[in-house]
Coordinates of C-alpha atoms and ligand atoms in Angstrom, one line a residue:
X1 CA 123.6 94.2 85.0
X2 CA 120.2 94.6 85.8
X3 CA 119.0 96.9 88.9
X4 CA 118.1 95.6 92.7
X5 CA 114.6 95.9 92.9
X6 CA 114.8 98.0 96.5
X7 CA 111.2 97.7 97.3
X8 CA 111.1 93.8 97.6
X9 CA 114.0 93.6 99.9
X10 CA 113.5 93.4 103.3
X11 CA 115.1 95.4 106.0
X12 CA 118.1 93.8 106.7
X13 CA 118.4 93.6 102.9
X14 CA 118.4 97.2 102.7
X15 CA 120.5 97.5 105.2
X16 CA 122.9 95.5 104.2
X17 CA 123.1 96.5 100.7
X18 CA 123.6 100.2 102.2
X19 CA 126.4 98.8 104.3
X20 CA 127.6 97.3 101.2
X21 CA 127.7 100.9 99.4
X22 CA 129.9 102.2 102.4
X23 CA 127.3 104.0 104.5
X24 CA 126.0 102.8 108.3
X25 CA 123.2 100.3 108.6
X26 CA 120.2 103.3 109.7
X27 CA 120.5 104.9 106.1
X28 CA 118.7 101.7 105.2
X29 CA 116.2 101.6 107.8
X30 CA 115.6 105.5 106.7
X31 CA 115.2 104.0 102.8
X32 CA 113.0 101.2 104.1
X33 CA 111.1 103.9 105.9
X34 CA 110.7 105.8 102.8
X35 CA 109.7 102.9 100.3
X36 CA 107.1 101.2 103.3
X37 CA 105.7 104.1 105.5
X38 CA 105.9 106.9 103.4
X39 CA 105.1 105.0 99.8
X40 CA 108.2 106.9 97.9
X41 CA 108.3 105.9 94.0
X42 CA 111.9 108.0 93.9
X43 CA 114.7 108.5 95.3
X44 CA 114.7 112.2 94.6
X45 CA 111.7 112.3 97.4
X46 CA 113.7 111.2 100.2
X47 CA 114.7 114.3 101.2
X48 CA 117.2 113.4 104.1
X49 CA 119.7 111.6 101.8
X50 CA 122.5 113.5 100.2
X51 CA 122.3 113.6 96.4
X52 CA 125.4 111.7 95.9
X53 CA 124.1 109.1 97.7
X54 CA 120.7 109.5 95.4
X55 CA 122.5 109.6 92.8
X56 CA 124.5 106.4 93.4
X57 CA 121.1 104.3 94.9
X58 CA 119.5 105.4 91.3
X59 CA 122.2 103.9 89.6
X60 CA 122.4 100.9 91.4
X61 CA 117.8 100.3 92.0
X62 CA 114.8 100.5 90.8
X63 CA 112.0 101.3 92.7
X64 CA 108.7 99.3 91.4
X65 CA 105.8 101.4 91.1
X66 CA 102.6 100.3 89.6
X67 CA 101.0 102.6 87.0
X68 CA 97.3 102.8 87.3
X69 CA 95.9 102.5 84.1
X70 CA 91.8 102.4 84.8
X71 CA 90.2 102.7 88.2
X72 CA 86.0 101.8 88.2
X73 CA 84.2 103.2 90.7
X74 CA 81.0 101.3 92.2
X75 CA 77.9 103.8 92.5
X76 CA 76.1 101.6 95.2
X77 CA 78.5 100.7 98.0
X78 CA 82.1 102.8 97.1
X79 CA 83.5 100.0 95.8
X80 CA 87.1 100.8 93.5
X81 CA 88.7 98.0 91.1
X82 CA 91.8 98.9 89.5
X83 CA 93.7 98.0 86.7
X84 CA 97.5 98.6 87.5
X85 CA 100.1 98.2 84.6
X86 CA 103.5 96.6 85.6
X87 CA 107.0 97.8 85.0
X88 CA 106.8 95.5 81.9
X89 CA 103.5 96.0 80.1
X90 CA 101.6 92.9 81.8
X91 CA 98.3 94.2 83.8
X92 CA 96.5 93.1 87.1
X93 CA 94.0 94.2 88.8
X94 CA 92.8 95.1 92.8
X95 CA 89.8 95.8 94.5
X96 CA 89.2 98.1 97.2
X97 CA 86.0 97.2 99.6
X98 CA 84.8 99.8 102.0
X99 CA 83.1 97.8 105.1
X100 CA 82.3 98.9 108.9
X101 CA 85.3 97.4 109.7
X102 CA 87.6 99.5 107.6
X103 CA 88.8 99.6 103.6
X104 CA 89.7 95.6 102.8
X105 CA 92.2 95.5 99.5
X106 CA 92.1 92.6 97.5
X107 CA 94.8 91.8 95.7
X108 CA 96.5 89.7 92.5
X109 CA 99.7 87.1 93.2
X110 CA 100.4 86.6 89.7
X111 CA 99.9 87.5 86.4
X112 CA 97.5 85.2 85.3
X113 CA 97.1 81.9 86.7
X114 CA 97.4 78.2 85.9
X115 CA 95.3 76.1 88.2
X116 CA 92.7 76.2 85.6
X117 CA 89.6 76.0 87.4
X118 CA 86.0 75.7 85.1
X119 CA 84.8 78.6 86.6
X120 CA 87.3 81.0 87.1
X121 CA 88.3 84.2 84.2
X122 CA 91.7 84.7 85.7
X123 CA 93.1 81.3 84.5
X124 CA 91.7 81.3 80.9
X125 CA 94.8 82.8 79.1
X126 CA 97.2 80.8 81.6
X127 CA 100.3 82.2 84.0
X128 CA 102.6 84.4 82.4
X129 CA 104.2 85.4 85.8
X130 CA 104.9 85.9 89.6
X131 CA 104.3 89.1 90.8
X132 CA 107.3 90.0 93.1
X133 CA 106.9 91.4 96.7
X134 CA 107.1 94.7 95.8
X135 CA 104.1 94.5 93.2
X136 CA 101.8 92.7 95.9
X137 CA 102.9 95.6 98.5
X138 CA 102.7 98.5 95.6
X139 CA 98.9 97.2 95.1
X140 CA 98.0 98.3 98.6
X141 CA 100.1 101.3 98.5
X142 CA 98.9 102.5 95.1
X143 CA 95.3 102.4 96.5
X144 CA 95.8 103.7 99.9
X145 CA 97.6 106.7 98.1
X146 CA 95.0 107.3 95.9
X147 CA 92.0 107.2 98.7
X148 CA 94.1 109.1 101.2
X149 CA 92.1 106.5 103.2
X150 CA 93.9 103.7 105.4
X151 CA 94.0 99.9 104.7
X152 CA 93.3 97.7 107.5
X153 CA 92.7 94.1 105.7
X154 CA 94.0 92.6 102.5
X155 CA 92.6 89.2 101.2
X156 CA 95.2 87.9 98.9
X157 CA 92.0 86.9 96.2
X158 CA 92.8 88.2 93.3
X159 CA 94.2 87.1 89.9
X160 CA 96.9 84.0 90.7
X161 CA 97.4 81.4 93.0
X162 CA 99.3 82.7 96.1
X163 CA 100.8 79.2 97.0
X164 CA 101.8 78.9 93.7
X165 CA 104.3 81.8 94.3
X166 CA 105.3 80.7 97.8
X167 CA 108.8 82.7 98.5
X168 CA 107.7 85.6 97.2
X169 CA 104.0 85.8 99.0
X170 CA 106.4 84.9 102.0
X171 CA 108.2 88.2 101.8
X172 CA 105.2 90.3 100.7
X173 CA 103.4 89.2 104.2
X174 CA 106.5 89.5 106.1
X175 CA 106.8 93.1 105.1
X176 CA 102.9 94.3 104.7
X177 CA 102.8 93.0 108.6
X178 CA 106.2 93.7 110.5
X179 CA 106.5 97.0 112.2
X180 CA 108.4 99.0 109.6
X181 CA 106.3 98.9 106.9
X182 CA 102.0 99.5 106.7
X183 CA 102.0 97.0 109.9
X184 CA 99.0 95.1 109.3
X185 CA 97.6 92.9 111.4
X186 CA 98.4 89.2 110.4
X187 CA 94.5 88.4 111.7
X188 CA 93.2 91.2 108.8
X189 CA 95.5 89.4 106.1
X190 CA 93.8 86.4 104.6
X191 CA 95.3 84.1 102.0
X192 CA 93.0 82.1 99.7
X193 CA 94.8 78.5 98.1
X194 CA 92.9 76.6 96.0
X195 CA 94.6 73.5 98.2
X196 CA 97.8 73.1 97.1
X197 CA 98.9 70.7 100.2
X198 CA 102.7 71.2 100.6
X199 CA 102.6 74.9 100.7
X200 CA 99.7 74.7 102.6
X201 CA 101.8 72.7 105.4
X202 CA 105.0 74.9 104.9
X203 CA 102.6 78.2 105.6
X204 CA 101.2 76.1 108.9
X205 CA 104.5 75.8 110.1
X206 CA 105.3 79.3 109.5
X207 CA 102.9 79.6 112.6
X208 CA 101.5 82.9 111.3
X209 CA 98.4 84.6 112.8
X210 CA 97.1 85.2 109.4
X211 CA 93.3 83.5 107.6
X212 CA 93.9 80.7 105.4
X213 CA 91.0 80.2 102.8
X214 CA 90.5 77.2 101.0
X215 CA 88.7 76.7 97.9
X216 CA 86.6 73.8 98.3
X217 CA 83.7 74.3 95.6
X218 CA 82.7 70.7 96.3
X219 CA 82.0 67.9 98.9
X220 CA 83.6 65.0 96.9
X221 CA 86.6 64.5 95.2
X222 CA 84.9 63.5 91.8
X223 CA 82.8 66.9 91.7
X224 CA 85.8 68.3 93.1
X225 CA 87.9 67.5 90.0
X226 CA 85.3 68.1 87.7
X227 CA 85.5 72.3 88.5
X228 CA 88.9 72.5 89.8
X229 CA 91.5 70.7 87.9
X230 CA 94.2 70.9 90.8
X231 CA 91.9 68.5 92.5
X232 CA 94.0 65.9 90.4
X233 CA 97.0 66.4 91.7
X234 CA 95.6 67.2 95.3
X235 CA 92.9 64.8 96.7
X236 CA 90.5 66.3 99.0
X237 CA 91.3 63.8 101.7
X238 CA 94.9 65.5 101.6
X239 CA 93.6 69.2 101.9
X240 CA 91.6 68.6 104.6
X241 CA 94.2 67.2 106.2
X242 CA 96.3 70.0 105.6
X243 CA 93.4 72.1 106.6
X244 CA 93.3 70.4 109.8
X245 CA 97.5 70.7 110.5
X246 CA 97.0 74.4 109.7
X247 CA 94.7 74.6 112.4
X248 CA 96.6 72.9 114.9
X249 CA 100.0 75.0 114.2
X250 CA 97.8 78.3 114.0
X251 CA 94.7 77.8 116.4
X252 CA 93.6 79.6 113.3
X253 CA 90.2 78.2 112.0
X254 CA 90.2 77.7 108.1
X255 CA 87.8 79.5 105.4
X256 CA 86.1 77.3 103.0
X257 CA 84.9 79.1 100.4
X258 CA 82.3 77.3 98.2
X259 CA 81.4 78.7 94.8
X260 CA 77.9 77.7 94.2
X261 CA 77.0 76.9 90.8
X262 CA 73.7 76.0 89.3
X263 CA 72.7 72.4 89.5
X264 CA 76.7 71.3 89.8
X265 CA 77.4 71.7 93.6
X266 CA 74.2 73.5 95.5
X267 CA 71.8 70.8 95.6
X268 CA 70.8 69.5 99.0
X269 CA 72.8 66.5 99.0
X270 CA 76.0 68.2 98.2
X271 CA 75.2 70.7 101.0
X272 CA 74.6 67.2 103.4
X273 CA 77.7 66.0 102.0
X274 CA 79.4 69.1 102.8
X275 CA 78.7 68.7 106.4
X276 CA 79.4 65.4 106.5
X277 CA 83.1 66.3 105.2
X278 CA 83.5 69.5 107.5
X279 CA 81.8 67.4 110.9
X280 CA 83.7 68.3 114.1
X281 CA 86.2 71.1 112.4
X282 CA 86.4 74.9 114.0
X283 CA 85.9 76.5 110.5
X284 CA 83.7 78.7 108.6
X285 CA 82.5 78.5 105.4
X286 CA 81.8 81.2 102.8
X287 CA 79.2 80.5 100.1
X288 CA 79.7 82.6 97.0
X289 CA 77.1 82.7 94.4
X290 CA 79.4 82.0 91.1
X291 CA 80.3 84.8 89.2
X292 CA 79.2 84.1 85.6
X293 CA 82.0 84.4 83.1
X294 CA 81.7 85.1 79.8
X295 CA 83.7 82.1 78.2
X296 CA 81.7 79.6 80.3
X297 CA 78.8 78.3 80.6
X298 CA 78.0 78.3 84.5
X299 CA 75.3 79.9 85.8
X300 CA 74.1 81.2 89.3
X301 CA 72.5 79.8 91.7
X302 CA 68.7 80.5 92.0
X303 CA 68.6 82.9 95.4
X304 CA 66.3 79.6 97.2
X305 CA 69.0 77.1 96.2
X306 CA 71.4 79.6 98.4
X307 CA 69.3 80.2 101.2
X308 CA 68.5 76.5 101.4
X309 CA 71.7 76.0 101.5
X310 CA 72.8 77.9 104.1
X311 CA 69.9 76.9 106.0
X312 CA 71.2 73.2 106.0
X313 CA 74.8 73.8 106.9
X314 CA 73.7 76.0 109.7
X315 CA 71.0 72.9 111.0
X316 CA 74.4 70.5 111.5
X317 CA 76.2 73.0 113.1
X318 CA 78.6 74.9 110.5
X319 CA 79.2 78.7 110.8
X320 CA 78.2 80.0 107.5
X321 CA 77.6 83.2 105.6
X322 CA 76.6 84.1 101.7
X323 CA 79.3 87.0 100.4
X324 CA 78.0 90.3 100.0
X325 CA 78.4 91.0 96.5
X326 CA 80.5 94.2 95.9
X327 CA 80.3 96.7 93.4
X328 CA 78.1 95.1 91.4
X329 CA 77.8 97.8 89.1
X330 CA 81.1 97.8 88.1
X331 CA 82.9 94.7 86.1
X332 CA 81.9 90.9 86.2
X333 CA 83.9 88.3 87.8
X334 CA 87.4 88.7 88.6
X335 CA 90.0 88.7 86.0
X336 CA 87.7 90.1 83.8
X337 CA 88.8 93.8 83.8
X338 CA 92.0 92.2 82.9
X339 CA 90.9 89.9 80.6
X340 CA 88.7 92.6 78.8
X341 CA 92.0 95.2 78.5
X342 CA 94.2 92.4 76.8
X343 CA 91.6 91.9 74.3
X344 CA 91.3 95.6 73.7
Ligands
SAH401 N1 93.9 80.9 93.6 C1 93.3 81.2 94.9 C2 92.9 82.7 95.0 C3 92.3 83.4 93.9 S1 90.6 83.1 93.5 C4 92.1 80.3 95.2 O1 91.8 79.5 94.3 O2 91.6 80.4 96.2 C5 89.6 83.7 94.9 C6 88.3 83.0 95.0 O3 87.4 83.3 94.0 C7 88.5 81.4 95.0 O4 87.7 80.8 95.9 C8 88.0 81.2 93.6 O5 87.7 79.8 93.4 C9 86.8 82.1 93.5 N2 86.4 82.3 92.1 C10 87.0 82.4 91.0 N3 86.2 82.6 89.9 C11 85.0 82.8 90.4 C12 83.7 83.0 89.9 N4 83.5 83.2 88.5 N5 82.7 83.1 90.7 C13 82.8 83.0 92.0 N6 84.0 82.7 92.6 C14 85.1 82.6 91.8

């Protein structure tokens, strides 16, 4: 029989499985304590249980804890990316981010990914899993152990498609934000879907606090489908729809992020275009100069395309801002550090 994972199950799950072992209900909330407030990767550290009761949760659980196999530090702005292996061999990575506003923890949802968009490393090699709650959580831990330095936001941006692995990025948010674990603000988690529209709608009605970025990359479906092959199966008409419903079940305003990428989506008709499709919505969009990866062929934006870009959003009205790049001294895109240690 193969072991609970303990660290993905939430507190009634603990404390019923506790219960279920013959002891009261608060030993569990004192395990849950241990696992989500003090980060424990044993049993042998929780020092208010009685070793036979160790004893018998080590026989019965495992407790995931990531290894970290790499961390690259950013000499410019403080910027960390790990590589973290799993419990099975298969790697991801994070990113911490040191801002004013506190340390912001990017994180993978799956190992690998299989949207397949033209610009992106993460997907090239395809999914080969769902990361579990515990291995979204055990990102954030990992790194806050290792800084000794709090986390205060986590953008759910790395490697994977988070609405891809609904029920278990359902969990992971549940327990990074509720008051027994790290307790972090829904408003400082964000969760970035390249649009897929019934998840999209099922996260609306969840009527969470939390950001929800979409990847929009392009004003019209046709350009749309020609970088992100999703599109297909999702029009743009029925994300922005489900854009809109998640802003009138959250009062949340959405995050369009928009990869620019030379002479395919930053001219000044795609940025007219762009207003036209976003006229009259509460949102804000991020530009993002594309990353250029190594197996494709895109290249940047020239810095005037950008600002002229900006420039004409902002003259029709749309809040807009051009990310920071971060740690650009340490790896290309993401899901390239992972890319580059599976070909090692
Ligand atoms: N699957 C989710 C989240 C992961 S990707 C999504 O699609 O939103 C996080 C963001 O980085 C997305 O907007 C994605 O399109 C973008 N991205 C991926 N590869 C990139 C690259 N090479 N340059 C710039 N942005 C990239």
């Amino acid at each position: 029989m193969s072991k609970t994972e303990i660290k993905s199950l939430t507190l009634p799950e603990v404390e019923q499985l506790l219960v279920s072992m013959g002891e009261k209900p608060f030993r569990g909330r004192q395990i849950y304590g241990w696992l989500h407030r003090r980060l424990a990767v044993s049993f042998e550290e929780m020092t208010d249980l009685s070793g036979k009761l160790k004893k018998a949760l080590a026989e019965r659980c495992e407790i995931t804890a990531l290894k970290t196999e790499t961390v690259q530090v950013s000499k410019i702005d403080g910027t960390r990316k790990y590589l973290f292996a799993l419990g099975d061999g298969n790697m991801i990575e994070s990113v911490l981010m040191r801002y004013q506003h506190g340390n912001s923890v990017c994180i993978s949802s799956q190992a690998g990914c299989r949207m397949g968009c033209k610009f992106c490393a993460s997907t090239l090699d395809g999914l080969v899993r769902n990361l579990t709650a515990a291995e979204m959580l055990d990102q954030i831990y990992c790194i806050q152990k290792d800084t000794g330095e709090r986390v205060s936001h986590v953008v759910v941006m790395g490697t994977g498609e988070p609405l891809d692995n609904f029920d278990n990025l359902f969990t992971f948010i549940s327990m990074l934000t509720d008051e027994h674990g790290l307790h972090i603000s829904q408003r400082n988690l964000t969760i970035s879907t390249c649009g897929i529209v019934p998840n999209m709608r099922k996260l609306a009605d969840k009527q969470l606090q939390l950001t929800l970025a979409v990847s929009l990359h392009a004003p019209t479906q046709e350009q749309r489908e020609g970088l992100m092959p999703v599109a297909g199966k999702y029009p743009l008409e029925q994300v922005m729809d489900a854009a809109r419903y998640y802003f009138s079940k959250t009062g949340r305003r959405i995050t369009y992020e928009y990869a620019l990428v030379g002479g395919q989506n930053d001219g000044p008709k795609d940025a007219a275009a762009l207003a036209g499709l976003l006229k009259g919505q509460n949102c804000h969009v991020n530009l993002i100069p594309v990353n250029p990866v190594r197996e494709r062929d895109y290249v940047q934006s020239e810095r005037e395309t950008i600002v002229n870009f900006k420039n004409k959003l902002e003259k029709c009205g749309i809040n807009v801002t051009i990310r920071r790049e971060m740690g650009r001294d340490i790896d290309g895109a993401c899901g390239q550090l992972r890319k580059r240690y599976a070909e090692r």
